[in-house]
C-alpha cells in the first residue's frame, strides 16, 4: 500500500503520518525531514539547504530526487507513506515511474484541507521534540505539552522550526498554491484523491483516513 499526504503547510501531514505509520506499518518518508537533516550539516550543502528552508521556497527537483533515491536504496519496507512529496507535476510523474519500476502503484492520495487562518495559528504554535520528534502545539489546548518546553513522551527539549514564522509561512503557502495544488486535479483524474477535513481534531482526521483505507481495501 502506497499513500501520499497532500496538503498546505501545517495542515497535519506529519501528525497523521505518525499515526498511519504505526497502524499500517508503513515507511514514513518526509522530504522535509530529509532536507532538515541535510540542513543540520556544517558543510556548504547543509548551509545552502538551511537558507532555502528558512526562505520557504521549494527546493529544486534534482536535490529532492537525489535525497529520495538515497533513502529508498536503504529502505526495505515497500509500503510507502509520502509526506510532502510530490510537490509538483514533475515530481509526481517521476514517482509514478519509480513505482512502476518496482511493479507497484499509488493507492491513496489524501488531501488534508484546512483554511489559511487556521494554518497560521498551527504554524506559530508548533513545537517539536529534539530527541523523539513528537509534535505539539502551544496554541491548541489539547496539543500542549504538560510542562513548558518539555516532551511528554521522552522528556526531551521542545524547539520551534526556523521556518515556523509568519514571513516564511506566507512564502510556503504561496508555493503550495502556485505549484503543489495543481496535483489536486492530477490525482482526481486518476481517481485516487480523497478529501479530508483536517480542521477537525487529529483523532477524528485519523479516523476518517482509516475508514477510507479499510473500506477500499475490503472491496
Ligand atoms: P515540510 O517539512 O514538508 O513542511 P510543510 O509542507 O510546510 O509542512 P509542515 O511540516 O509545516 O506541516 P505538516 O502538514 O506536517 O503539519 P504538522 O502535522 O506538523 O517542508 C519544509 C520545506 O522543505 C518546504 O517549505 C520546502 O522548502 C522543502 N521541501 C519539502 N519537500 C519538498 C519537495 N518534495 N520538493 C521541494 N521542496 C520540498 O502540524 C502542524 C501543527 O498543527 C502542529 O503543531 C500539530 O500539533 C498541529 N496539528 C496537526 N493536526 C492538527 C489538528 N487536526 N487539529 C489541530 N492542530 C493540529
PDB file of C-alpha atoms and ligand atoms in Angstrom:
ATOM      1  CA  UNK A   1       0.000   0.000   0.000  1.00  0.00           C
ATOM      2  CA  UNK A   2       1.418   3.391  -1.030  1.00  0.00           C
ATOM      3  CA  UNK A   3      -0.053   6.646   0.253  1.00  0.00           C
ATOM      4  CA  UNK A   4       0.523  10.349  -0.354  1.00  0.00           C
ATOM      5  CA  UNK A   5      -0.428  13.044   2.157  1.00  0.00           C
ATOM      6  CA  UNK A   6      -1.046  16.174   0.101  1.00  0.00           C
ATOM      7  CA  UNK A   7      -1.645  19.457   1.953  1.00  0.00           C
ATOM      8  CA  UNK A   8      -0.603  23.050   2.541  1.00  0.00           C
ATOM      9  CA  UNK A   9       1.953  23.793   5.294  1.00  0.00           C
ATOM     10  CA  UNK A  10       0.871  22.761   8.817  1.00  0.00           C
ATOM     11  CA  UNK A  11      -2.317  21.018   7.707  1.00  0.00           C
ATOM     12  CA  UNK A  12      -1.320  17.915   9.687  1.00  0.00           C
ATOM     13  CA  UNK A  13       0.742  15.747   7.310  1.00  0.00           C
ATOM     14  CA  UNK A  14       3.381  14.868   9.911  1.00  0.00           C
ATOM     15  CA  UNK A  15       0.781  14.362  12.641  1.00  0.00           C
ATOM     16  CA  UNK A  16      -1.284  11.949  10.554  1.00  0.00           C
ATOM     17  CA  UNK A  17       1.818  10.233   9.161  1.00  0.00           C
ATOM     18  CA  UNK A  18       2.924   9.301  12.693  1.00  0.00           C
ATOM     19  CA  UNK A  19      -0.459   7.653  13.372  1.00  0.00           C
ATOM     20  CA  UNK A  20      -0.711   5.933   9.972  1.00  0.00           C
ATOM     21  CA  UNK A  21       2.843   4.618  10.166  1.00  0.00           C
ATOM     22  CA  UNK A  22       2.065   2.834  13.437  1.00  0.00           C
ATOM     23  CA  UNK A  23      -1.308   1.431  12.444  1.00  0.00           C
ATOM     24  CA  UNK A  24      -0.453   0.205   8.950  1.00  0.00           C
ATOM     25  CA  UNK A  25       3.308  -0.445   9.333  1.00  0.00           C
ATOM     26  CA  UNK A  26       4.254   1.999   6.608  1.00  0.00           C
ATOM     27  CA  UNK A  27       7.603   3.520   5.829  1.00  0.00           C
ATOM     28  CA  UNK A  28       7.105   7.251   6.549  1.00  0.00           C
ATOM     29  CA  UNK A  29       9.086   9.313   4.055  1.00  0.00           C
ATOM     30  CA  UNK A  30       9.085  13.064   4.716  1.00  0.00           C
ATOM     31  CA  UNK A  31      11.138  15.064   2.226  1.00  0.00           C
ATOM     32  CA  UNK A  32      11.005  17.972   4.711  1.00  0.00           C
ATOM     33  CA  UNK A  33      12.686  15.775   7.350  1.00  0.00           C
ATOM     34  CA  UNK A  34      15.326  14.611   4.847  1.00  0.00           C
ATOM     35  CA  UNK A  35      16.064  18.244   3.964  1.00  0.00           C
ATOM     36  CA  UNK A  36      16.237  19.328   7.614  1.00  0.00           C
ATOM     37  CA  UNK A  37      18.719  16.505   8.286  1.00  0.00           C
ATOM     38  CA  UNK A  38      20.865  17.830   5.406  1.00  0.00           C
ATOM     39  CA  UNK A  39      20.496  21.407   6.658  1.00  0.00           C
ATOM     40  CA  UNK A  40      21.880  20.440  10.056  1.00  0.00           C
ATOM     41  CA  UNK A  41      25.253  19.614   8.451  1.00  0.00           C
ATOM     42  CA  UNK A  42      28.011  22.205   8.664  1.00  0.00           C
ATOM     43  CA  UNK A  43      29.208  21.797   5.046  1.00  0.00           C
ATOM     44  CA  UNK A  44      28.346  24.042   2.050  1.00  0.00           C
ATOM     45  CA  UNK A  45      25.390  21.885   1.010  1.00  0.00           C
ATOM     46  CA  UNK A  46      23.973  21.982   4.545  1.00  0.00           C
ATOM     47  CA  UNK A  47      24.281  25.770   4.653  1.00  0.00           C
ATOM     48  CA  UNK A  48      22.585  26.135   1.280  1.00  0.00           C
ATOM     49  CA  UNK A  49      19.687  23.896   2.413  1.00  0.00           C
ATOM     50  CA  UNK A  50      19.292  25.866   5.646  1.00  0.00           C
ATOM     51  CA  UNK A  51      18.934  29.097   3.683  1.00  0.00           C
ATOM     52  CA  UNK A  52      16.347  27.675   1.289  1.00  0.00           C
ATOM     53  CA  UNK A  53      14.267  26.101   4.067  1.00  0.00           C
ATOM     54  CA  UNK A  54      14.192  29.333   6.054  1.00  0.00           C
ATOM     55  CA  UNK A  55      13.023  31.249   2.981  1.00  0.00           C
ATOM     56  CA  UNK A  56      10.094  28.884   2.409  1.00  0.00           C
ATOM     57  CA  UNK A  57      10.592  28.293  -1.336  1.00  0.00           C
ATOM     58  CA  UNK A  58      10.659  24.783  -2.764  1.00  0.00           C
ATOM     59  CA  UNK A  59      13.989  23.007  -3.142  1.00  0.00           C
ATOM     60  CA  UNK A  60      14.981  22.006  -6.705  1.00  0.00           C
ATOM     61  CA  UNK A  61      13.668  18.711  -8.046  1.00  0.00           C
ATOM     62  CA  UNK A  62      17.223  17.440  -8.656  1.00  0.00           C
ATOM     63  CA  UNK A  63      18.086  17.721  -4.978  1.00  0.00           C
ATOM     64  CA  UNK A  64      14.812  16.097  -3.946  1.00  0.00           C
ATOM     65  CA  UNK A  65      15.351  13.130  -6.298  1.00  0.00           C
ATOM     66  CA  UNK A  66      18.910  12.638  -5.088  1.00  0.00           C
ATOM     67  CA  UNK A  67      17.821  12.512  -1.425  1.00  0.00           C
ATOM     68  CA  UNK A  68      14.885  10.286  -2.302  1.00  0.00           C
ATOM     69  CA  UNK A  69      16.968   7.787  -4.269  1.00  0.00           C
ATOM     70  CA  UNK A  70      19.472   7.532  -1.408  1.00  0.00           C
ATOM     71  CA  UNK A  71      16.657   6.973   1.072  1.00  0.00           C
ATOM     72  CA  UNK A  72      14.867   4.344  -0.998  1.00  0.00           C
ATOM     73  CA  UNK A  73      18.045   2.388  -1.639  1.00  0.00           C
ATOM     74  CA  UNK A  74      18.345   1.879   2.103  1.00  0.00           C
ATOM     75  CA  UNK A  75      14.693   1.155   2.872  1.00  0.00           C
ATOM     76  CA  UNK A  76      13.402  -2.397   2.825  1.00  0.00           C
ATOM     77  CA  UNK A  77       9.740  -1.771   3.626  1.00  0.00           C
ATOM     78  CA  UNK A  78       7.837  -1.463   0.352  1.00  0.00           C
ATOM     79  CA  UNK A  79       4.765   0.206   1.856  1.00  0.00           C
ATOM     80  CA  UNK A  80       5.493   3.884   1.477  1.00  0.00           C
ATOM     81  CA  UNK A  81       3.831   6.876   3.080  1.00  0.00           C
ATOM     82  CA  UNK A  82       4.877  10.087   1.318  1.00  0.00           C
ATOM     83  CA  UNK A  83       4.642  13.253   3.442  1.00  0.00           C
ATOM     84  CA  UNK A  84       5.377  16.451   1.498  1.00  0.00           C
ATOM     85  CA  UNK A  85       6.241  14.656  -1.745  1.00  0.00           C
ATOM     86  CA  UNK A  86       5.441  15.060  -4.601  1.00  0.00           C
ATOM     87  CA  UNK A  87       5.092  18.843  -4.693  1.00  0.00           C
ATOM     88  CA  UNK A  88       4.704  19.455  -8.424  1.00  0.00           C
ATOM     89  CA  UNK A  89       3.764  17.558 -11.598  1.00  0.00           C
ATOM     90  CA  UNK A  90       7.364  16.698 -12.456  1.00  0.00           C
ATOM     91  CA  UNK A  91       7.849  15.049  -9.056  1.00  0.00           C
ATOM     92  CA  UNK A  92       4.514  13.227  -9.392  1.00  0.00           C
ATOM     93  CA  UNK A  93       5.437  11.795 -12.807  1.00  0.00           C
ATOM     94  CA  UNK A  94       8.828  10.703 -11.561  1.00  0.00           C
ATOM     95  CA  UNK A  95       7.236   8.982  -8.576  1.00  0.00           C
ATOM     96  CA  UNK A  96       4.843   7.121 -10.843  1.00  0.00           C
ATOM     97  CA  UNK A  97       7.733   5.833 -12.970  1.00  0.00           C
ATOM     98  CA  UNK A  98       9.694   4.835  -9.915  1.00  0.00           C
ATOM     99  CA  UNK A  99       6.769   2.819  -8.558  1.00  0.00           C
ATOM    100  CA  UNK A 100       6.203   1.198 -11.974  1.00  0.00           C
ATOM    101  CA  UNK A 101       9.827   0.033 -11.962  1.00  0.00           C
ATOM    102  CA  UNK A 102       9.098  -1.661  -8.628  1.00  0.00           C
ATOM    103  CA  UNK A 103       5.898  -3.214 -10.103  1.00  0.00           C
ATOM    104  CA  UNK A 104       3.982  -1.060  -7.707  1.00  0.00           C
ATOM    105  CA  UNK A 105       1.423   1.763  -7.758  1.00  0.00           C
ATOM    106  CA  UNK A 106      -0.134   4.524  -5.693  1.00  0.00           C
ATOM    107  CA  UNK A 107      -3.252   3.563  -3.775  1.00  0.00           C
ATOM    108  CA  UNK A 108      -4.390   6.692  -1.946  1.00  0.00           C
ATOM    109  CA  UNK A 109      -3.774  10.429  -2.063  1.00  0.00           C
ATOM    110  CA  UNK A 110      -5.304  12.126   0.990  1.00  0.00           C
ATOM    111  CA  UNK A 111      -5.819  15.850   0.582  1.00  0.00           C
ATOM    112  CA  UNK A 112      -5.848  17.434   4.056  1.00  0.00           C
ATOM    113  CA  UNK A 113      -7.971  20.570   3.812  1.00  0.00           C
ATOM    114  CA  UNK A 114      -7.570  23.476   6.278  1.00  0.00           C
ATOM    115  CA  UNK A 115      -8.328  27.212   5.923  1.00  0.00           C
ATOM    116  CA  UNK A 116      -5.344  29.573   5.740  1.00  0.00           C
ATOM    117  CA  UNK A 117      -6.085  31.409   9.039  1.00  0.00           C
ATOM    118  CA  UNK A 118      -6.079  28.120  10.952  1.00  0.00           C
ATOM    119  CA  UNK A 119      -2.814  27.076   9.310  1.00  0.00           C
ATOM    120  CA  UNK A 120      -1.177  30.264  10.538  1.00  0.00           C
ATOM    121  CA  UNK A 121      -2.192  29.540  14.163  1.00  0.00           C
ATOM    122  CA  UNK A 122      -0.862  26.000  13.831  1.00  0.00           C
ATOM    123  CA  UNK A 123       2.454  27.158  12.347  1.00  0.00           C
ATOM    124  CA  UNK A 124       3.252  29.724  15.022  1.00  0.00           C
ATOM    125  CA  UNK A 125       2.284  27.337  17.850  1.00  0.00           C
ATOM    126  CA  UNK A 126       4.087  24.213  16.642  1.00  0.00           C
ATOM    127  CA  UNK A 127       6.832  22.803  18.878  1.00  0.00           C
ATOM    128  CA  UNK A 128       8.880  19.664  18.204  1.00  0.00           C
ATOM    129  CA  UNK A 129      10.908  17.379  20.422  1.00  0.00           C
ATOM    130  CA  UNK A 130      14.647  17.402  19.666  1.00  0.00           C
ATOM    131  CA  UNK A 131      15.001  13.827  20.861  1.00  0.00           C
ATOM    132  CA  UNK A 132      11.999  11.841  19.558  1.00  0.00           C
ATOM    133  CA  UNK A 133      10.433  14.267  17.034  1.00  0.00           C
ATOM    134  CA  UNK A 134       6.985  14.350  18.705  1.00  0.00           C
ATOM    135  CA  UNK A 135       4.827  17.282  17.600  1.00  0.00           C
ATOM    136  CA  UNK A 136       2.947  19.648  19.968  1.00  0.00           C
ATOM    137  CA  UNK A 137       1.092  22.922  19.646  1.00  0.00           C
ATOM    138  CA  UNK A 138       1.174  25.634  22.293  1.00  0.00           C
ATOM    139  CA  UNK A 139      -1.767  27.467  20.649  1.00  0.00           C
ATOM    140  CA  UNK A 140      -4.113  24.464  20.921  1.00  0.00           C
ATOM    141  CA  UNK A 141      -5.129  23.238  24.393  1.00  0.00           C
ATOM    142  CA  UNK A 142      -5.424  19.547  23.530  1.00  0.00           C
ATOM    143  CA  UNK A 143      -1.966  19.549  21.898  1.00  0.00           C
ATOM    144  CA  UNK A 144       0.021  21.491  24.519  1.00  0.00           C
ATOM    145  CA  UNK A 145       2.826  19.682  26.346  1.00  0.00           C
ATOM    146  CA  UNK A 146       2.128  19.070  30.060  1.00  0.00           C
ATOM    147  CA  UNK A 147       5.243  21.036  31.020  1.00  0.00           C
ATOM    148  CA  UNK A 148       6.518  24.062  29.134  1.00  0.00           C
ATOM    149  CA  UNK A 149       9.234  23.169  26.574  1.00  0.00           C
ATOM    150  CA  UNK A 150       9.479  19.514  27.682  1.00  0.00           C
ATOM    151  CA  UNK A 151       8.332  16.474  25.705  1.00  0.00           C
ATOM    152  CA  UNK A 152       5.615  14.417  27.473  1.00  0.00           C
ATOM    153  CA  UNK A 153       6.881  11.218  25.882  1.00  0.00           C
ATOM    154  CA  UNK A 154      10.655  11.285  26.428  1.00  0.00           C
ATOM    155  CA  UNK A 155      11.479  14.416  28.458  1.00  0.00           C
ATOM    156  CA  UNK A 156      13.406  15.896  25.503  1.00  0.00           C
ATOM    157  CA  UNK A 157      13.655  19.634  24.866  1.00  0.00           C
ATOM    158  CA  UNK A 158      10.997  21.205  22.626  1.00  0.00           C
ATOM    159  CA  UNK A 159      12.021  23.672  19.903  1.00  0.00           C
ATOM    160  CA  UNK A 160      10.464  25.786  17.149  1.00  0.00           C
ATOM    161  CA  UNK A 161      11.404  25.233  13.494  1.00  0.00           C
ATOM    162  CA  UNK A 162      13.291  28.126  11.810  1.00  0.00           C
ATOM    163  CA  UNK A 163      10.646  28.308   9.083  1.00  0.00           C
ATOM    164  CA  UNK A 164       7.712  28.432  11.508  1.00  0.00           C
ATOM    165  CA  UNK A 165       7.168  32.166  11.368  1.00  0.00           C
ATOM    166  CA  UNK A 166       4.686  34.393   9.526  1.00  0.00           C
ATOM    167  CA  UNK A 167       7.022  35.512   6.692  1.00  0.00           C
ATOM    168  CA  UNK A 168       8.175  32.039   5.812  1.00  0.00           C
ATOM    169  CA  UNK A 169       4.608  30.714   6.122  1.00  0.00           C
ATOM    170  CA  UNK A 170       3.374  33.243   3.514  1.00  0.00           C
ATOM    171  CA  UNK A 171       6.018  32.035   1.038  1.00  0.00           C
ATOM    172  CA  UNK A 172       5.359  28.350   1.775  1.00  0.00           C
ATOM    173  CA  UNK A 173       1.612  28.849   1.377  1.00  0.00           C
ATOM    174  CA  UNK A 174       2.063  30.689  -1.929  1.00  0.00           C
ATOM    175  CA  UNK A 175       4.395  27.938  -3.202  1.00  0.00           C
ATOM    176  CA  UNK A 176       1.652  25.451  -2.332  1.00  0.00           C
ATOM    177  CA  UNK A 177      -0.971  27.416  -4.277  1.00  0.00           C
ATOM    178  CA  UNK A 178       1.294  28.027  -7.294  1.00  0.00           C
ATOM    179  CA  UNK A 179       2.982  24.638  -7.659  1.00  0.00           C
ATOM    180  CA  UNK A 180       1.587  21.899  -5.427  1.00  0.00           C
ATOM    181  CA  UNK A 181      -2.158  22.472  -5.660  1.00  0.00           C
ATOM    182  CA  UNK A 182      -2.056  21.514  -9.367  1.00  0.00           C
ATOM    183  CA  UNK A 183      -1.683  17.941  -8.074  1.00  0.00           C
ATOM    184  CA  UNK A 184      -5.266  18.005  -6.823  1.00  0.00           C
ATOM    185  CA  UNK A 185      -6.660  17.760 -10.366  1.00  0.00           C
ATOM    186  CA  UNK A 186      -3.871  15.435 -11.410  1.00  0.00           C
ATOM    187  CA  UNK A 187      -4.788  12.825  -8.782  1.00  0.00           C
ATOM    188  CA  UNK A 188      -8.506  13.496  -9.044  1.00  0.00           C
ATOM    189  CA  UNK A 189      -8.300  12.461 -12.700  1.00  0.00           C
ATOM    190  CA  UNK A 190      -6.588   9.253 -11.613  1.00  0.00           C
ATOM    191  CA  UNK A 191      -9.470   8.659  -9.155  1.00  0.00           C
ATOM    192  CA  UNK A 192      -7.234   8.149  -6.128  1.00  0.00           C
ATOM    193  CA  UNK A 193      -7.777  11.519  -4.420  1.00  0.00           C
ATOM    194  CA  UNK A 194      -9.726  11.623  -1.135  1.00  0.00           C
ATOM    195  CA  UNK A 195     -10.597  14.935   0.519  1.00  0.00           C
ATOM    196  CA  UNK A 196     -10.244  15.027   4.308  1.00  0.00           C
ATOM    197  CA  UNK A 197     -11.490  17.774   6.630  1.00  0.00           C
ATOM    198  CA  UNK A 198      -8.276  18.338   8.589  1.00  0.00           C
ATOM    199  CA  UNK A 199      -9.745  21.159  10.697  1.00  0.00           C
ATOM    200  CA  UNK A 200     -11.250  18.505  12.956  1.00  0.00           C
ATOM    201  CA  UNK A 201      -9.303  17.147  15.977  1.00  0.00           C
ATOM    202  CA  UNK A 202      -6.406  14.924  14.950  1.00  0.00           C
ATOM    203  CA  UNK A 203      -8.087  11.713  16.190  1.00  0.00           C
ATOM    204  CA  UNK A 204     -11.144  12.404  14.011  1.00  0.00           C
ATOM    205  CA  UNK A 205      -8.982  13.179  10.999  1.00  0.00           C
ATOM    206  CA  UNK A 206      -7.163   9.900  11.531  1.00  0.00           C
ATOM    207  CA  UNK A 207     -10.463   8.018  11.820  1.00  0.00           C
ATOM    208  CA  UNK A 208     -11.672   9.483   8.505  1.00  0.00           C
ATOM    209  CA  UNK A 209      -8.484   8.398   6.744  1.00  0.00           C
ATOM    210  CA  UNK A 210      -8.551   4.920   8.315  1.00  0.00           C
ATOM    211  CA  UNK A 211     -12.207   4.431   7.347  1.00  0.00           C
ATOM    212  CA  UNK A 212     -11.397   5.123   3.697  1.00  0.00           C
ATOM    213  CA  UNK A 213      -8.381   2.798   3.681  1.00  0.00           C
ATOM    214  CA  UNK A 214     -10.331  -0.017   5.269  1.00  0.00           C
ATOM    215  CA  UNK A 215     -13.366   0.412   3.044  1.00  0.00           C
ATOM    216  CA  UNK A 216     -11.286   0.423  -0.158  1.00  0.00           C
ATOM    217  CA  UNK A 217      -9.065  -2.465   0.937  1.00  0.00           C
ATOM    218  CA  UNK A 218     -12.031  -4.758   1.615  1.00  0.00           C
ATOM    219  CA  UNK A 219     -13.799  -4.037  -1.694  1.00  0.00           C
TER     220      UNK A 219
HETATM  221  P1  LIG B   1       7.817  20.226   5.157  1.00  0.00           P
HETATM  222  O1  LIG B   1       8.567  19.824   6.348  1.00  0.00           O
HETATM  223  O2  LIG B   1       7.117  19.192   4.363  1.00  0.00           O
HETATM  224  O3  LIG B   1       6.842  21.405   5.598  1.00  0.00           O
HETATM  225  P2  LIG B   1       5.372  21.788   5.184  1.00  0.00           P
HETATM  226  O4  LIG B   1       4.841  21.195   3.947  1.00  0.00           O
HETATM  227  O5  LIG B   1       5.337  23.267   5.269  1.00  0.00           O
HETATM  228  O6  LIG B   1       4.520  21.069   6.250  1.00  0.00           O
HETATM  229  P3  LIG B   1       4.740  21.128   7.772  1.00  0.00           P
HETATM  230  O7  LIG B   1       5.774  20.159   8.206  1.00  0.00           O
HETATM  231  O8  LIG B   1       4.927  22.557   8.198  1.00  0.00           O
HETATM  232  O9  LIG B   1       3.308  20.732   8.329  1.00  0.00           O
HETATM  233  P4  LIG B   1       2.511  19.385   8.439  1.00  0.00           P
HETATM  234  O10 LIG B   1       1.447  19.367   7.398  1.00  0.00           O
HETATM  235  O11 LIG B   1       3.398  18.192   8.557  1.00  0.00           O
HETATM  236  O12 LIG B   1       1.788  19.675   9.836  1.00  0.00           O
HETATM  237  P5  LIG B   1       2.014  19.059  11.295  1.00  0.00           P
HETATM  238  O13 LIG B   1       1.444  17.685  11.369  1.00  0.00           O
HETATM  239  O14 LIG B   1       3.396  19.280  11.786  1.00  0.00           O
HETATM  240  O15 LIG B   1       8.774  21.004   4.141  1.00  0.00           O
HETATM  241  C1  LIG B   1       9.614  22.049   4.596  1.00  0.00           C
HETATM  242  C2  LIG B   1      10.307  22.698   3.417  1.00  0.00           C
HETATM  243  O16 LIG B   1      11.107  21.715   2.727  1.00  0.00           O
HETATM  244  C3  LIG B   1       9.391  23.261   2.324  1.00  0.00           C
HETATM  245  O17 LIG B   1       9.000  24.577   2.628  1.00  0.00           O
HETATM  246  C4  LIG B   1      10.302  23.193   1.084  1.00  0.00           C
HETATM  247  O18 LIG B   1      11.222  24.237   1.074  1.00  0.00           O
HETATM  248  C5  LIG B   1      11.091  21.916   1.307  1.00  0.00           C
HETATM  249  N1  LIG B   1      10.513  20.712   0.668  1.00  0.00           N
HETATM  250  C6  LIG B   1       9.978  19.634   1.327  1.00  0.00           C
HETATM  251  N2  LIG B   1       9.585  18.720   0.454  1.00  0.00           N
HETATM  252  C7  LIG B   1       9.861  19.196  -0.788  1.00  0.00           C
HETATM  253  C8  LIG B   1       9.665  18.688  -2.100  1.00  0.00           C
HETATM  254  N3  LIG B   1       9.101  17.495  -2.323  1.00  0.00           N
HETATM  255  N4  LIG B   1      10.067  19.459  -3.140  1.00  0.00           N
HETATM  256  C9  LIG B   1      10.651  20.663  -2.935  1.00  0.00           C
HETATM  257  N5  LIG B   1      10.862  21.195  -1.722  1.00  0.00           N
HETATM  258  C10 LIG B   1      10.465  20.469  -0.648  1.00  0.00           C
HETATM  259  O19 LIG B   1       1.016  20.013  12.120  1.00  0.00           O
HETATM  260  C11 LIG B   1       1.285  21.380  12.264  1.00  0.00           C
HETATM  261  C12 LIG B   1       0.846  21.838  13.661  1.00  0.00           C
HETATM  262  O20 LIG B   1      -0.581  21.698  13.773  1.00  0.00           O
HETATM  263  C13 LIG B   1       1.436  21.005  14.807  1.00  0.00           C
HETATM  264  O21 LIG B   1       1.722  21.825  15.891  1.00  0.00           O
HETATM  265  C14 LIG B   1       0.334  19.999  15.159  1.00  0.00           C
HETATM  266  O22 LIG B   1       0.369  19.615  16.512  1.00  0.00           O
HETATM  267  C15 LIG B   1      -0.930  20.797  14.826  1.00  0.00           C
HETATM  268  N6  LIG B   1      -1.999  19.932  14.319  1.00  0.00           N
HETATM  269  C16 LIG B   1      -1.890  18.888  13.461  1.00  0.00           C
HETATM  270  N7  LIG B   1      -3.103  18.343  13.234  1.00  0.00           N
HETATM  271  C17 LIG B   1      -3.998  19.086  13.927  1.00  0.00           C
HETATM  272  C18 LIG B   1      -5.418  19.034  14.073  1.00  0.00           C
HETATM  273  N8  LIG B   1      -6.152  18.118  13.448  1.00  0.00           N
HETATM  274  N9  LIG B   1      -6.008  19.971  14.859  1.00  0.00           N
HETATM  275  C19 LIG B   1      -5.268  20.919  15.489  1.00  0.00           C
HETATM  276  N10 LIG B   1      -3.925  21.004  15.394  1.00  0.00           N
HETATM  277  C20 LIG B   1      -3.293  20.106  14.623  1.00  0.00           C
END
